[in-house]
Amino acid sequence: MHTKKLSPMTPLLLLLFFLSLTVGSASTSAGENLYTPKANLIRYWNKEVKNNHAKPTFLLSKVSPLSAVDAARFSKLAAQNALSSQFPAICPTANLLCFPDSFPTLQELISHPNIVNFRNIWRQQGIFFRESMLKKGKVMPMPDIKDKIPERSFLPRSISSKIPFSTSKISEIKKIFHVDDNSTMESMIVKSLSECEKAPSPGETKRCVGSAEDMIDFAISVLGRNIAVRSTENVKGSKQNIMIGSVKGINGGKVMQIVSCHQTLLPYLLYSCHSVPKVRVYEVDILDPNSQAKINHGVASCHMHTSASNPNQAELTIASGPGQIEACHWVFENHLIWTVAN
C-alpha cells in the first residue's frame, strides 16, 4: 500500500481549519478570529507601535478580508509560484480589482496627461488654501475629495511579498493576474510600477507598500515608533462651502516631518508613501455653514516651503513664486498621513 506524502504546509492548513471550527468564537479585542489578516495586523501594531492610542480604524478597514484558511492557502500558492491558477477565485474573495475595464474613470486616470496642462484646473478646484483659513467660523469651499480609484484591499504580506514587483518582471505579473496584452490592466500595472521605481527627490525617502505591515514599517523607519495614522473621516462637504469648527494643531502646531501615503493603481491595494519635511498638520471639525452642525472631521496638512513641490500645483495656485508662501490641502478620501502621536 502506498502512502501519499503530505505537503509541508498541510499540517498548518489542517491546524487553521480546526481552529476555525473549535475556536471560531475566540477573538482579539477587536472581535476578530485570532488568525485572520486583521487580527494579525492588530498584533503587529501592538508589537511595533509604542503608544496607547486606539488602533487605526482606517488602516484596519483596508486589511484583506480573506479568512485565516484562505490566507494560508493562497500564501502557499504564492510561495510555489502557482497563484495564477487560483486568481479567478482569490480576486473577488480578497477584494481585488478584477475587471478594470468596467470602471469608466479608470482609463482616464491611467492616461492622465502631464500635470503641466492642469494649472487652471488646480486653480478652479481650489485644492490649495492658506493656513489662515483654518480658523473657527471661517467659511471656505472644499474641493472634490472623493476617491476616484476603485475600492480594493491589501493582500496579506505573506502573499504580496511573493508577487514580483518590477517593470522587468511585467510578464510574470501579467500571468499571475491574467492580464491581456495592451489591456487597461497592463497599462495600469506598468504605469504604477514605473512611478514606484522613480528615484526620490533630494532629501526624500519613498516606498511603495502593498501591505499594512509594510506601511507601518516604512512610517516607523522615518518617524520612529510613537506614531499615529490620520485621515479625513468621510467625504461630506465635498464640492461645497464648509464652515471651520474646532481646530487642533498636531504636535502642538509645530512644524514637523510627516509620511504621506497616496493610493496607486494595482489589482491589490498599493500605496505610494514618502517623507515630507516642514509640515504643520491640523485636525478640523467641518461644519455645515447653514446649520453649523458637524458633518465631517478633516485632516489638513500645510507645507511650509513649497519650492520642492510641483511648481504647477501649490506654488502657481496661491503663491507668486517658489517657497514664498505656505500651501495647505485636505487629506483626500483613502489617503492618509502618519505623524508623531500626541
mmCIF file of N, CA, C and O in Angstrom, residues 131-228:
data_model
loop_
_atom_site.group_PDB
_atom_site.id
_atom_site.type_symbol
_atom_site.label_atom_id
_atom_site.label_comp_id
_atom_site.label_asym_id
_atom_site.label_seq_id
_atom_site.Cartn_x
_atom_site.Cartn_y
_atom_site.Cartn_z
ATOM 1 N N GLU A 131 -3.075 78.854 5.237
ATOM 2 C CA GLU A 131 -3.193 78.357 6.605
ATOM 3 C C GLU A 131 -4.133 79.226 7.440
ATOM 4 O O GLU A 131 -4.808 78.736 8.340
ATOM 5 N N SER A 132 -4.211 80.496 7.112
ATOM 6 C CA SER A 132 -5.072 81.418 7.861
ATOM 7 C C SER A 132 -6.557 81.082 7.725
ATOM 8 O O SER A 132 -7.382 81.565 8.510
ATOM 9 N N MET A 133 -6.921 80.246 6.745
ATOM 10 C CA MET A 133 -8.317 79.842 6.585
ATOM 11 C C MET A 133 -8.761 78.851 7.653
ATOM 12 O O MET A 133 -9.958 78.674 7.878
ATOM 13 N N LEU A 134 -7.802 78.225 8.321
ATOM 14 C CA LEU A 134 -8.142 77.216 9.322
ATOM 15 C C LEU A 134 -8.415 77.877 10.680
ATOM 16 O O LEU A 134 -7.735 77.615 11.676
ATOM 17 N N LYS A 135 -9.407 78.737 10.705
ATOM 18 C CA LYS A 135 -9.832 79.426 11.918
ATOM 19 C C LYS A 135 -11.316 79.162 12.143
ATOM 20 O O LYS A 135 -12.111 79.181 11.187
ATOM 21 N N LYS A 136 -11.682 78.938 13.384
ATOM 22 C CA LYS A 136 -13.073 78.635 13.716
ATOM 23 C C LYS A 136 -13.988 79.730 13.190
ATOM 24 O O LYS A 136 -13.753 80.921 13.387
ATOM 25 N N GLY A 137 -15.047 79.316 12.485
ATOM 26 C CA GLY A 137 -16.018 80.256 11.945
ATOM 27 C C GLY A 137 -15.781 80.649 10.505
ATOM 28 O O GLY A 137 -16.661 81.222 9.865
ATOM 29 N N LYS A 138 -14.592 80.353 9.967
ATOM 30 C CA LYS A 138 -14.296 80.679 8.572
ATOM 31 C C LYS A 138 -15.136 79.797 7.642
ATOM 32 O O LYS A 138 -15.330 78.605 7.896
ATOM 33 N N VAL A 139 -15.625 80.386 6.557
ATOM 34 C CA VAL A 139 -16.347 79.638 5.532
ATOM 35 C C VAL A 139 -15.469 79.586 4.290
ATOM 36 O O VAL A 139 -14.909 80.609 3.866
ATOM 37 N N MET A 140 -15.326 78.406 3.718
ATOM 38 C CA MET A 140 -14.444 78.225 2.565
ATOM 39 C C MET A 140 -14.978 77.102 1.696
ATOM 40 O O MET A 140 -15.716 76.229 2.165
ATOM 41 N N PRO A 141 -14.630 77.082 0.413
ATOM 42 C CA PRO A 141 -15.043 75.967 -0.451
ATOM 43 C C PRO A 141 -14.151 74.753 -0.214
ATOM 44 O O PRO A 141 -12.946 74.890 -0.009
ATOM 45 N N MET A 142 -14.757 73.582 -0.217
ATOM 46 C CA MET A 142 -13.978 72.337 -0.153
ATOM 47 C C MET A 142 -13.976 71.711 -1.545
ATOM 48 O O MET A 142 -15.022 71.622 -2.192
ATOM 49 N N PRO A 143 -12.825 71.300 -2.040
ATOM 50 C CA PRO A 143 -12.779 70.664 -3.369
ATOM 51 C C PRO A 143 -13.405 69.273 -3.320
ATOM 52 O O PRO A 143 -13.829 68.794 -2.264
ATOM 53 N N ASP A 144 -13.440 68.626 -4.440
ATOM 54 C CA ASP A 144 -13.928 67.250 -4.511
ATOM 55 C C ASP A 144 -12.861 66.338 -3.924
ATOM 56 O O ASP A 144 -11.819 66.116 -4.525
ATOM 57 N N ILE A 145 -13.119 65.816 -2.728
ATOM 58 C CA ILE A 145 -12.126 64.958 -2.072
ATOM 59 C C ILE A 145 -12.449 63.476 -2.229
ATOM 60 O O ILE A 145 -11.792 62.622 -1.634
ATOM 61 N N LYS A 146 -13.457 63.166 -3.039
ATOM 62 C CA LYS A 146 -13.843 61.768 -3.230
ATOM 63 C C LYS A 146 -12.781 61.022 -4.024
ATOM 64 O O LYS A 146 -12.202 61.546 -4.973
ATOM 65 N N ASP A 147 -12.547 59.782 -3.626
ATOM 66 C CA ASP A 147 -11.572 58.941 -4.301
ATOM 67 C C ASP A 147 -12.166 58.404 -5.602
ATOM 68 O O ASP A 147 -13.285 57.896 -5.618
ATOM 69 N N LYS A 148 -11.433 58.511 -6.692
ATOM 70 C CA LYS A 148 -11.906 58.044 -7.991
ATOM 71 C C LYS A 148 -11.386 56.646 -8.334
ATOM 72 O O LYS A 148 -11.748 56.082 -9.370
ATOM 73 N N ILE A 149 -10.526 56.096 -7.482
ATOM 74 C CA ILE A 149 -9.928 54.792 -7.751
ATOM 75 C C ILE A 149 -10.827 53.693 -7.189
ATOM 76 O O ILE A 149 -11.345 53.818 -6.079
ATOM 77 N N PRO A 150 -11.040 52.595 -7.932
ATOM 78 C CA PRO A 150 -11.887 51.506 -7.431
ATOM 79 C C PRO A 150 -11.403 50.966 -6.089
ATOM 80 O O PRO A 150 -10.200 50.893 -5.828
ATOM 81 N N GLU A 151 -12.353 50.587 -5.264
ATOM 82 C CA GLU A 151 -12.019 50.067 -3.933
ATOM 83 C C GLU A 151 -11.316 48.719 -4.040
ATOM 84 O O GLU A 151 -11.706 47.853 -4.819
ATOM 85 N N ARG A 152 -10.266 48.568 -3.256
ATOM 86 C CA ARG A 152 -9.543 47.299 -3.150
ATOM 87 C C ARG A 152 -9.039 47.137 -1.725
ATOM 88 O O ARG A 152 -9.093 48.086 -0.938
ATOM 89 N N SER A 153 -8.539 45.961 -1.409
ATOM 90 C CA SER A 153 -7.943 45.708 -0.093
ATOM 91 C C SER A 153 -6.474 45.332 -0.264
ATOM 92 O O SER A 153 -6.042 44.901 -1.333
ATOM 93 N N PHE A 154 -5.716 45.517 0.828
ATOM 94 C CA PHE A 154 -4.358 44.994 0.851
ATOM 95 C C PHE A 154 -4.396 43.476 0.716
ATOM 96 O O PHE A 154 -5.370 42.827 1.111
ATOM 97 N N LEU A 155 -3.343 42.902 0.201
ATOM 98 C CA LEU A 155 -3.107 41.479 0.337
ATOM 99 C C LEU A 155 -2.334 41.245 1.628
ATOM 100 O O LEU A 155 -1.580 42.116 2.068
ATOM 101 N N PRO A 156 -2.502 40.078 2.273
ATOM 102 C CA PRO A 156 -1.620 39.772 3.407
ATOM 103 C C PRO A 156 -0.165 39.831 2.956
ATOM 104 O O PRO A 156 0.156 39.491 1.818
ATOM 105 N N ARG A 157 0.707 40.274 3.835
ATOM 106 C CA ARG A 157 2.116 40.391 3.452
ATOM 107 C C ARG A 157 2.704 39.044 3.042
ATOM 108 O O ARG A 157 3.602 38.996 2.191
ATOM 109 N N SER A 158 2.181 37.950 3.584
ATOM 110 C CA SER A 158 2.667 36.615 3.215
ATOM 111 C C SER A 158 2.398 36.309 1.745
ATOM 112 O O SER A 158 3.030 35.423 1.163
ATOM 113 N N ILE A 159 1.464 37.045 1.136
ATOM 114 C CA ILE A 159 1.182 36.884 -0.297
ATOM 115 C C ILE A 159 1.858 37.977 -1.115
ATOM 116 O O ILE A 159 2.578 37.700 -2.078
ATOM 117 N N SER A 160 1.647 39.244 -0.732
ATOM 118 C CA SER A 160 2.180 40.354 -1.534
ATOM 119 C C SER A 160 3.703 40.310 -1.648
ATOM 120 O O SER A 160 4.265 40.698 -2.676
ATOM 121 N N SER A 161 4.369 39.826 -0.603
ATOM 122 C CA SER A 161 5.837 39.785 -0.627
ATOM 123 C C SER A 161 6.374 38.768 -1.626
ATOM 124 O O SER A 161 7.556 38.813 -1.991
ATOM 125 N N LYS A 162 5.517 37.869 -2.095
ATOM 126 C CA LYS A 162 5.946 36.831 -3.033
ATOM 127 C C LYS A 162 5.539 37.150 -4.472
ATOM 128 O O LYS A 162 5.819 36.368 -5.382
ATOM 129 N N ILE A 163 4.868 38.274 -4.687
ATOM 130 C CA ILE A 163 4.468 38.685 -6.026
ATOM 131 C C ILE A 163 5.554 39.585 -6.608
ATOM 132 O O ILE A 163 5.997 40.535 -5.947
ATOM 133 N N PRO A 164 6.042 39.323 -7.820
ATOM 134 C CA PRO A 164 7.067 40.185 -8.423
ATOM 135 C C PRO A 164 6.605 41.634 -8.444
ATOM 136 O O PRO A 164 5.416 41.923 -8.633
ATOM 137 N N PHE A 165 7.560 42.541 -8.247
ATOM 138 C CA PHE A 165 7.211 43.960 -8.193
ATOM 139 C C PHE A 165 8.283 44.765 -8.905
ATOM 140 O O PHE A 165 9.113 45.428 -8.294
ATOM 141 N N SER A 166 8.271 44.683 -10.233
ATOM 142 C CA SER A 166 9.275 45.383 -11.034
ATOM 143 C C SER A 166 8.807 45.407 -12.485
ATOM 144 O O SER A 166 8.180 44.455 -12.963
ATOM 145 N N THR A 167 9.109 46.493 -13.188
ATOM 146 C CA THR A 167 8.762 46.547 -14.600
ATOM 147 C C THR A 167 9.503 45.477 -15.392
ATOM 148 O O THR A 167 9.047 45.051 -16.451
ATOM 149 N N SER A 168 10.643 45.034 -14.875
ATOM 150 C CA SER A 168 11.389 43.971 -15.551
ATOM 151 C C SER A 168 10.713 42.613 -15.422
ATOM 152 O O SER A 168 11.051 41.670 -16.128
ATOM 153 N N LYS A 169 9.735 42.525 -14.508
ATOM 154 C CA LYS A 169 9.006 41.278 -14.263
ATOM 155 C C LYS A 169 7.566 41.365 -14.762
ATOM 156 O O LYS A 169 6.704 40.622 -14.309
ATOM 157 N N ILE A 170 7.293 42.272 -15.688
ATOM 158 C CA ILE A 170 5.914 42.518 -16.097
ATOM 159 C C ILE A 170 5.250 41.264 -16.669
ATOM 160 O O ILE A 170 4.053 41.038 -16.459
ATOM 161 N N SER A 171 6.000 40.433 -17.376
ATOM 162 C CA SER A 171 5.412 39.211 -17.945
ATOM 163 C C SER A 171 4.917 38.278 -16.847
ATOM 164 O O SER A 171 3.827 37.688 -16.957
ATOM 165 N N GLU A 172 5.710 38.143 -15.779
ATOM 166 C CA GLU A 172 5.307 37.292 -14.662
ATOM 167 C C GLU A 172 4.079 37.857 -13.941
ATOM 168 O O GLU A 172 3.171 37.128 -13.561
ATOM 169 N N ILE A 173 4.064 39.174 -13.787
ATOM 170 C CA ILE A 173 2.934 39.817 -13.109
ATOM 171 C C ILE A 173 1.659 39.651 -13.931
ATOM 172 O O ILE A 173 0.586 39.350 -13.390
ATOM 173 N N LYS A 174 1.769 39.819 -15.239
ATOM 174 C CA LYS A 174 0.600 39.664 -16.113
ATOM 175 C C LYS A 174 0.056 38.230 -16.033
ATOM 176 O O LYS A 174 -1.159 38.023 -16.074
ATOM 177 N N LYS A 175 0.936 37.271 -15.918
ATOM 178 C CA LYS A 175 0.499 35.877 -15.815
ATOM 179 C C LYS A 175 -0.270 35.645 -14.518
ATOM 180 O O LYS A 175 -1.323 34.990 -14.517
ATOM 181 N N ILE A 176 0.238 36.172 -13.422
ATOM 182 C CA ILE A 176 -0.419 35.982 -12.121
ATOM 183 C C ILE A 176 -1.830 36.551 -12.129
ATOM 184 O O ILE A 176 -2.784 35.913 -11.671
ATOM 185 N N PHE A 177 -1.975 37.771 -12.687
ATOM 186 C CA PHE A 177 -3.262 38.459 -12.629
ATOM 187 C C PHE A 177 -4.094 38.306 -13.902
ATOM 188 O O PHE A 177 -5.096 39.000 -14.069
ATOM 189 N N HIS A 178 -3.689 37.384 -14.773
ATOM 190 C CA HIS A 178 -4.447 37.088 -16.000
ATOM 191 C C HIS A 178 -4.679 38.360 -16.824
ATOM 192 O O HIS A 178 -5.808 38.680 -17.204
ATOM 193 N N VAL A 179 -3.615 39.069 -17.083
ATOM 194 C CA VAL A 179 -3.689 40.349 -17.778
ATOM 195 C C VAL A 179 -3.446 40.159 -19.270
ATOM 196 O O VAL A 179 -2.437 39.567 -19.676
ATOM 197 N N ASP A 180 -4.359 40.685 -20.088
ATOM 198 C CA ASP A 180 -4.205 40.596 -21.540
ATOM 199 C C ASP A 180 -3.222 41.649 -22.036
ATOM 200 O O ASP A 180 -3.059 42.717 -21.431
ATOM 201 N N ASP A 181 -2.600 41.345 -23.166
ATOM 202 C CA ASP A 181 -1.702 42.311 -23.802
ATOM 203 C C ASP A 181 -2.484 43.557 -24.214
ATOM 204 O O ASP A 181 -3.635 43.465 -24.682
ATOM 205 N N ASN A 182 -1.854 44.720 -24.028
ATOM 206 C CA ASN A 182 -2.431 46.004 -24.450
ATOM 207 C C ASN A 182 -3.784 46.305 -23.802
ATOM 208 O O ASN A 182 -4.613 47.010 -24.379
ATOM 209 N N SER A 183 -4.008 45.775 -22.625
ATOM 210 C CA SER A 183 -5.267 45.996 -21.919
ATOM 211 C C SER A 183 -5.141 47.163 -20.945
ATOM 212 O O SER A 183 -4.040 47.658 -20.666
ATOM 213 N N THR A 184 -6.294 47.583 -20.408
ATOM 214 C CA THR A 184 -6.293 48.623 -19.384
ATOM 215 C C THR A 184 -5.483 48.186 -18.169
ATOM 216 O O THR A 184 -4.731 48.970 -17.590
ATOM 217 N N MET A 185 -5.624 46.919 -17.793
ATOM 218 C CA MET A 185 -4.901 46.405 -16.636
ATOM 219 C C MET A 185 -3.398 46.458 -16.857
ATOM 220 O O MET A 185 -2.641 46.844 -15.955
ATOM 221 N N GLU A 186 -2.935 46.104 -18.062
ATOM 222 C CA GLU A 186 -1.497 46.167 -18.346
ATOM 223 C C GLU A 186 -0.992 47.603 -18.236
ATOM 224 O O GLU A 186 0.048 47.860 -17.622
ATOM 225 N N SER A 187 -1.717 48.548 -18.826
ATOM 226 C CA SER A 187 -1.311 49.961 -18.739
ATOM 227 C C SER A 187 -1.253 50.419 -17.290
ATOM 228 O O SER A 187 -0.334 51.146 -16.886
ATOM 229 N N MET A 188 -2.236 49.997 -16.505
ATOM 230 C CA MET A 188 -2.314 50.370 -15.096
ATOM 231 C C MET A 188 -1.100 49.857 -14.325
ATOM 232 O O MET A 188 -0.463 50.601 -13.567
ATOM 233 N N ILE A 189 -0.762 48.603 -14.532
ATOM 234 C CA ILE A 189 0.352 47.997 -13.794
ATOM 235 C C ILE A 189 1.684 48.635 -14.194
ATOM 236 O O ILE A 189 2.511 48.977 -13.341
ATOM 237 N N VAL A 190 1.904 48.821 -15.491
ATOM 238 C CA VAL A 190 3.170 49.391 -15.964
ATOM 239 C C VAL A 190 3.337 50.815 -15.437
ATOM 240 O O VAL A 190 4.426 51.202 -14.967
ATOM 241 N N LYS A 191 2.277 51.613 -15.496
ATOM 242 C CA LYS A 191 2.347 52.999 -15.027
ATOM 243 C C LYS A 191 2.667 53.050 -13.532
ATOM 244 O O LYS A 191 3.516 53.829 -13.084
ATOM 245 N N SER A 192 2.000 52.191 -12.743
ATOM 246 C CA SER A 192 2.211 52.209 -11.295
ATOM 247 C C SER A 192 3.613 51.748 -10.922
ATOM 248 O O SER A 192 4.279 52.353 -10.075
ATOM 249 N N LEU A 193 4.078 50.690 -11.549
ATOM 250 C CA LEU A 193 5.427 50.202 -11.254
ATOM 251 C C LEU A 193 6.484 51.231 -11.650
ATOM 252 O O LEU A 193 7.476 51.418 -10.937
ATOM 253 N N SER A 194 6.268 51.892 -12.786
ATOM 254 C CA SER A 194 7.217 52.912 -13.228
ATOM 255 C C SER A 194 7.291 54.060 -12.230
ATOM 256 O O SER A 194 8.373 54.577 -11.922
ATOM 257 N N GLU A 195 6.129 54.466 -11.705
ATOM 258 C CA GLU A 195 6.105 55.525 -10.700
ATOM 259 C C GLU A 195 6.841 55.092 -9.437
ATOM 260 O O GLU A 195 7.580 55.872 -8.832
ATOM 261 N N CYS A 196 6.622 53.849 -9.031
ATOM 262 C CA CYS A 196 7.267 53.347 -7.814
ATOM 263 C C CYS A 196 8.782 53.239 -7.978
ATOM 264 O O CYS A 196 9.521 53.328 -6.998
ATOM 265 N N GLU A 197 9.236 53.031 -9.204
ATOM 266 C CA GLU A 197 10.672 52.866 -9.454
ATOM 267 C C GLU A 197 11.407 54.191 -9.658
ATOM 268 O O GLU A 197 12.633 54.206 -9.735
ATOM 269 N N LYS A 198 10.673 55.290 -9.735
ATOM 270 C CA LYS A 198 11.324 56.588 -9.876
ATOM 271 C C LYS A 198 12.156 56.912 -8.650
ATOM 272 O O LYS A 198 11.765 56.619 -7.522
ATOM 273 N N ALA A 199 13.298 57.537 -8.881
ATOM 274 C CA ALA A 199 14.171 57.914 -7.767
ATOM 275 C C ALA A 199 13.489 58.990 -6.920
ATOM 276 O O ALA A 199 12.747 59.830 -7.447
ATOM 277 N N PRO A 200 13.704 58.985 -5.598
ATOM 278 C CA PRO A 200 13.121 60.020 -4.746
ATOM 279 C C PRO A 200 13.746 61.378 -5.016
ATOM 280 O O PRO A 200 14.855 61.476 -5.552
ATOM 281 N N SER A 201 13.032 62.416 -4.648
ATOM 282 C CA SER A 201 13.570 63.771 -4.743
ATOM 283 C C SER A 201 14.702 63.935 -3.722
ATOM 284 O O SER A 201 14.792 63.162 -2.758
ATOM 285 N N PRO A 202 15.576 64.915 -3.892
ATOM 286 C CA PRO A 202 16.661 65.133 -2.922
ATOM 287 C C PRO A 202 16.103 65.304 -1.511
ATOM 288 O O PRO A 202 15.184 66.093 -1.277
ATOM 289 N N GLY A 203 16.623 64.521 -0.570
ATOM 290 C CA GLY A 203 16.187 64.597 0.813
ATOM 291 C C GLY A 203 14.924 63.825 1.124
ATOM 292 O O GLY A 203 14.489 63.769 2.273
ATOM 293 N N GLU A 204 14.323 63.219 0.110
ATOM 294 C CA GLU A 204 13.069 62.481 0.291
ATOM 295 C C GLU A 204 13.342 60.997 0.461
ATOM 296 O O GLU A 204 14.278 60.447 -0.114
ATOM 297 N N THR A 205 12.510 60.336 1.264
ATOM 298 C CA THR A 205 12.509 58.882 1.356
ATOM 299 C C THR A 205 11.155 58.408 0.867
ATOM 300 O O THR A 205 10.124 58.962 1.257
ATOM 301 N N LYS A 206 11.121 57.401 -0.004
ATOM 302 C CA LYS A 206 9.849 56.938 -0.553
ATOM 303 C C LYS A 206 9.834 55.418 -0.666
ATOM 304 O O LYS A 206 10.886 54.769 -0.748
ATOM 305 N N ARG A 207 8.619 54.867 -0.664
ATOM 306 C CA ARG A 207 8.466 53.427 -0.822
ATOM 307 C C ARG A 207 7.026 53.121 -1.217
ATOM 308 O O ARG A 207 6.087 53.762 -0.713
ATOM 309 N N CYS A 208 6.854 52.191 -2.118
ATOM 310 C CA CYS A 208 5.515 51.688 -2.424
ATOM 311 C C CYS A 208 5.262 50.455 -1.565
ATOM 312 O O CYS A 208 6.128 49.568 -1.476
ATOM 313 N N VAL A 209 4.093 50.415 -0.939
ATOM 314 C CA VAL A 209 3.801 49.349 0.023
ATOM 315 C C VAL A 209 2.505 48.647 -0.356
ATOM 316 O O VAL A 209 1.502 49.284 -0.673
ATOM 317 N N GLY A 210 2.536 47.316 -0.338
ATOM 318 C CA GLY A 210 1.372 46.513 -0.709
ATOM 319 C C GLY A 210 0.743 45.781 0.437
ATOM 320 O O GLY A 210 -0.129 44.923 0.236
ATOM 321 N N SER A 211 1.153 46.115 1.663
ATOM 322 C CA SER A 211 0.512 45.526 2.853
ATOM 323 C C SER A 211 0.521 46.561 3.966
ATOM 324 O O SER A 211 1.353 47.478 3.973
ATOM 325 N N ALA A 212 -0.402 46.408 4.892
ATOM 326 C CA ALA A 212 -0.462 47.341 6.016
ATOM 327 C C ALA A 212 0.801 47.252 6.863
ATOM 328 O O ALA A 212 1.300 48.260 7.375
ATOM 329 N N GLU A 213 1.342 46.044 7.006
ATOM 330 C CA GLU A 213 2.562 45.873 7.790
ATOM 331 C C GLU A 213 3.741 46.602 7.153
ATOM 332 O O GLU A 213 4.562 47.210 7.850
ATOM 333 N N ASP A 214 3.829 46.542 5.822
ATOM 334 C CA ASP A 214 4.903 47.264 5.127
ATOM 335 C C ASP A 214 4.773 48.769 5.344
ATOM 336 O O ASP A 214 5.776 49.483 5.485
ATOM 337 N N MET A 215 3.532 49.266 5.361
ATOM 338 C CA MET A 215 3.322 50.691 5.578
ATOM 339 C C MET A 215 3.747 51.095 6.986
ATOM 340 O O MET A 215 4.391 52.131 7.184
ATOM 341 N N ILE A 216 3.403 50.275 7.961
ATOM 342 C CA ILE A 216 3.817 50.544 9.345
ATOM 343 C C ILE A 216 5.344 50.580 9.434
ATOM 344 O O ILE A 216 5.927 51.486 10.049
ATOM 345 N N ASP A 217 5.997 49.613 8.812
ATOM 346 C CA ASP A 217 7.462 49.555 8.841
ATOM 347 C C ASP A 217 8.077 50.823 8.258
ATOM 348 O O ASP A 217 9.042 51.375 8.797
ATOM 349 N N PHE A 218 7.527 51.286 7.131
ATOM 350 C CA PHE A 218 8.084 52.479 6.495
ATOM 351 C C PHE A 218 7.872 53.708 7.376
ATOM 352 O O PHE A 218 8.784 54.517 7.550
ATOM 353 N N ALA A 219 6.675 53.856 7.928
ATOM 354 C CA ALA A 219 6.399 55.009 8.791
ATOM 355 C C ALA A 219 7.340 55.020 9.993
ATOM 356 O O ALA A 219 7.872 56.073 10.375
ATOM 357 N N ILE A 220 7.574 53.856 10.572
ATOM 358 C CA ILE A 220 8.476 53.757 11.724
ATOM 359 C C ILE A 220 9.911 54.119 11.319
ATOM 360 O O ILE A 220 10.631 54.790 12.060
ATOM 361 N N SER A 221 10.321 53.702 10.126
ATOM 362 C CA SER A 221 11.693 53.989 9.684
ATOM 363 C C SER A 221 11.943 55.483 9.528
ATOM 364 O O SER A 221 13.075 55.952 9.646
ATOM 365 N N VAL A 222 10.877 56.242 9.283
ATOM 366 C CA VAL A 222 11.013 57.690 9.101
ATOM 367 C C VAL A 222 10.754 58.447 10.393
ATOM 368 O O VAL A 222 11.486 59.385 10.741
ATOM 369 N N LEU A 223 9.712 58.042 11.145
ATOM 370 C CA LEU A 223 9.235 58.838 12.275
ATOM 371 C C LEU A 223 9.488 58.222 13.646
ATOM 372 O O LEU A 223 9.285 58.898 14.654
ATOM 373 N N GLY A 224 9.922 56.964 13.693
ATOM 374 C CA GLY A 224 10.046 56.302 14.985
ATOM 375 C C GLY A 224 8.770 55.559 15.346
ATOM 376 O O GLY A 224 7.809 55.518 14.574
ATOM 377 N N ARG A 225 8.731 54.991 16.546
ATOM 378 C CA ARG A 225 7.644 54.086 16.913
ATOM 379 C C ARG A 225 6.440 54.765 17.566
ATOM 380 O O ARG A 225 5.390 54.160 17.695
ATOM 381 N N ASN A 226 6.582 56.004 17.971
ATOM 382 C CA ASN A 226 5.451 56.708 18.587
ATOM 383 C C ASN A 226 4.687 57.458 17.498
ATOM 384 O O ASN A 226 4.838 58.660 17.313
ATOM 385 N N ILE A 227 3.867 56.728 16.744
ATOM 386 C CA ILE A 227 3.252 57.282 15.546
ATOM 387 C C ILE A 227 1.738 57.114 15.571
ATOM 388 O O ILE A 227 1.190 56.323 16.345
ATOM 389 N N ALA A 228 1.075 57.867 14.698
ATOM 390 C CA ALA A 228 -0.380 57.791 14.564
ATOM 391 C C ALA A 228 -0.758 57.967 13.099
ATOM 392 O O ALA A 228 -0.066 58.657 12.345
#
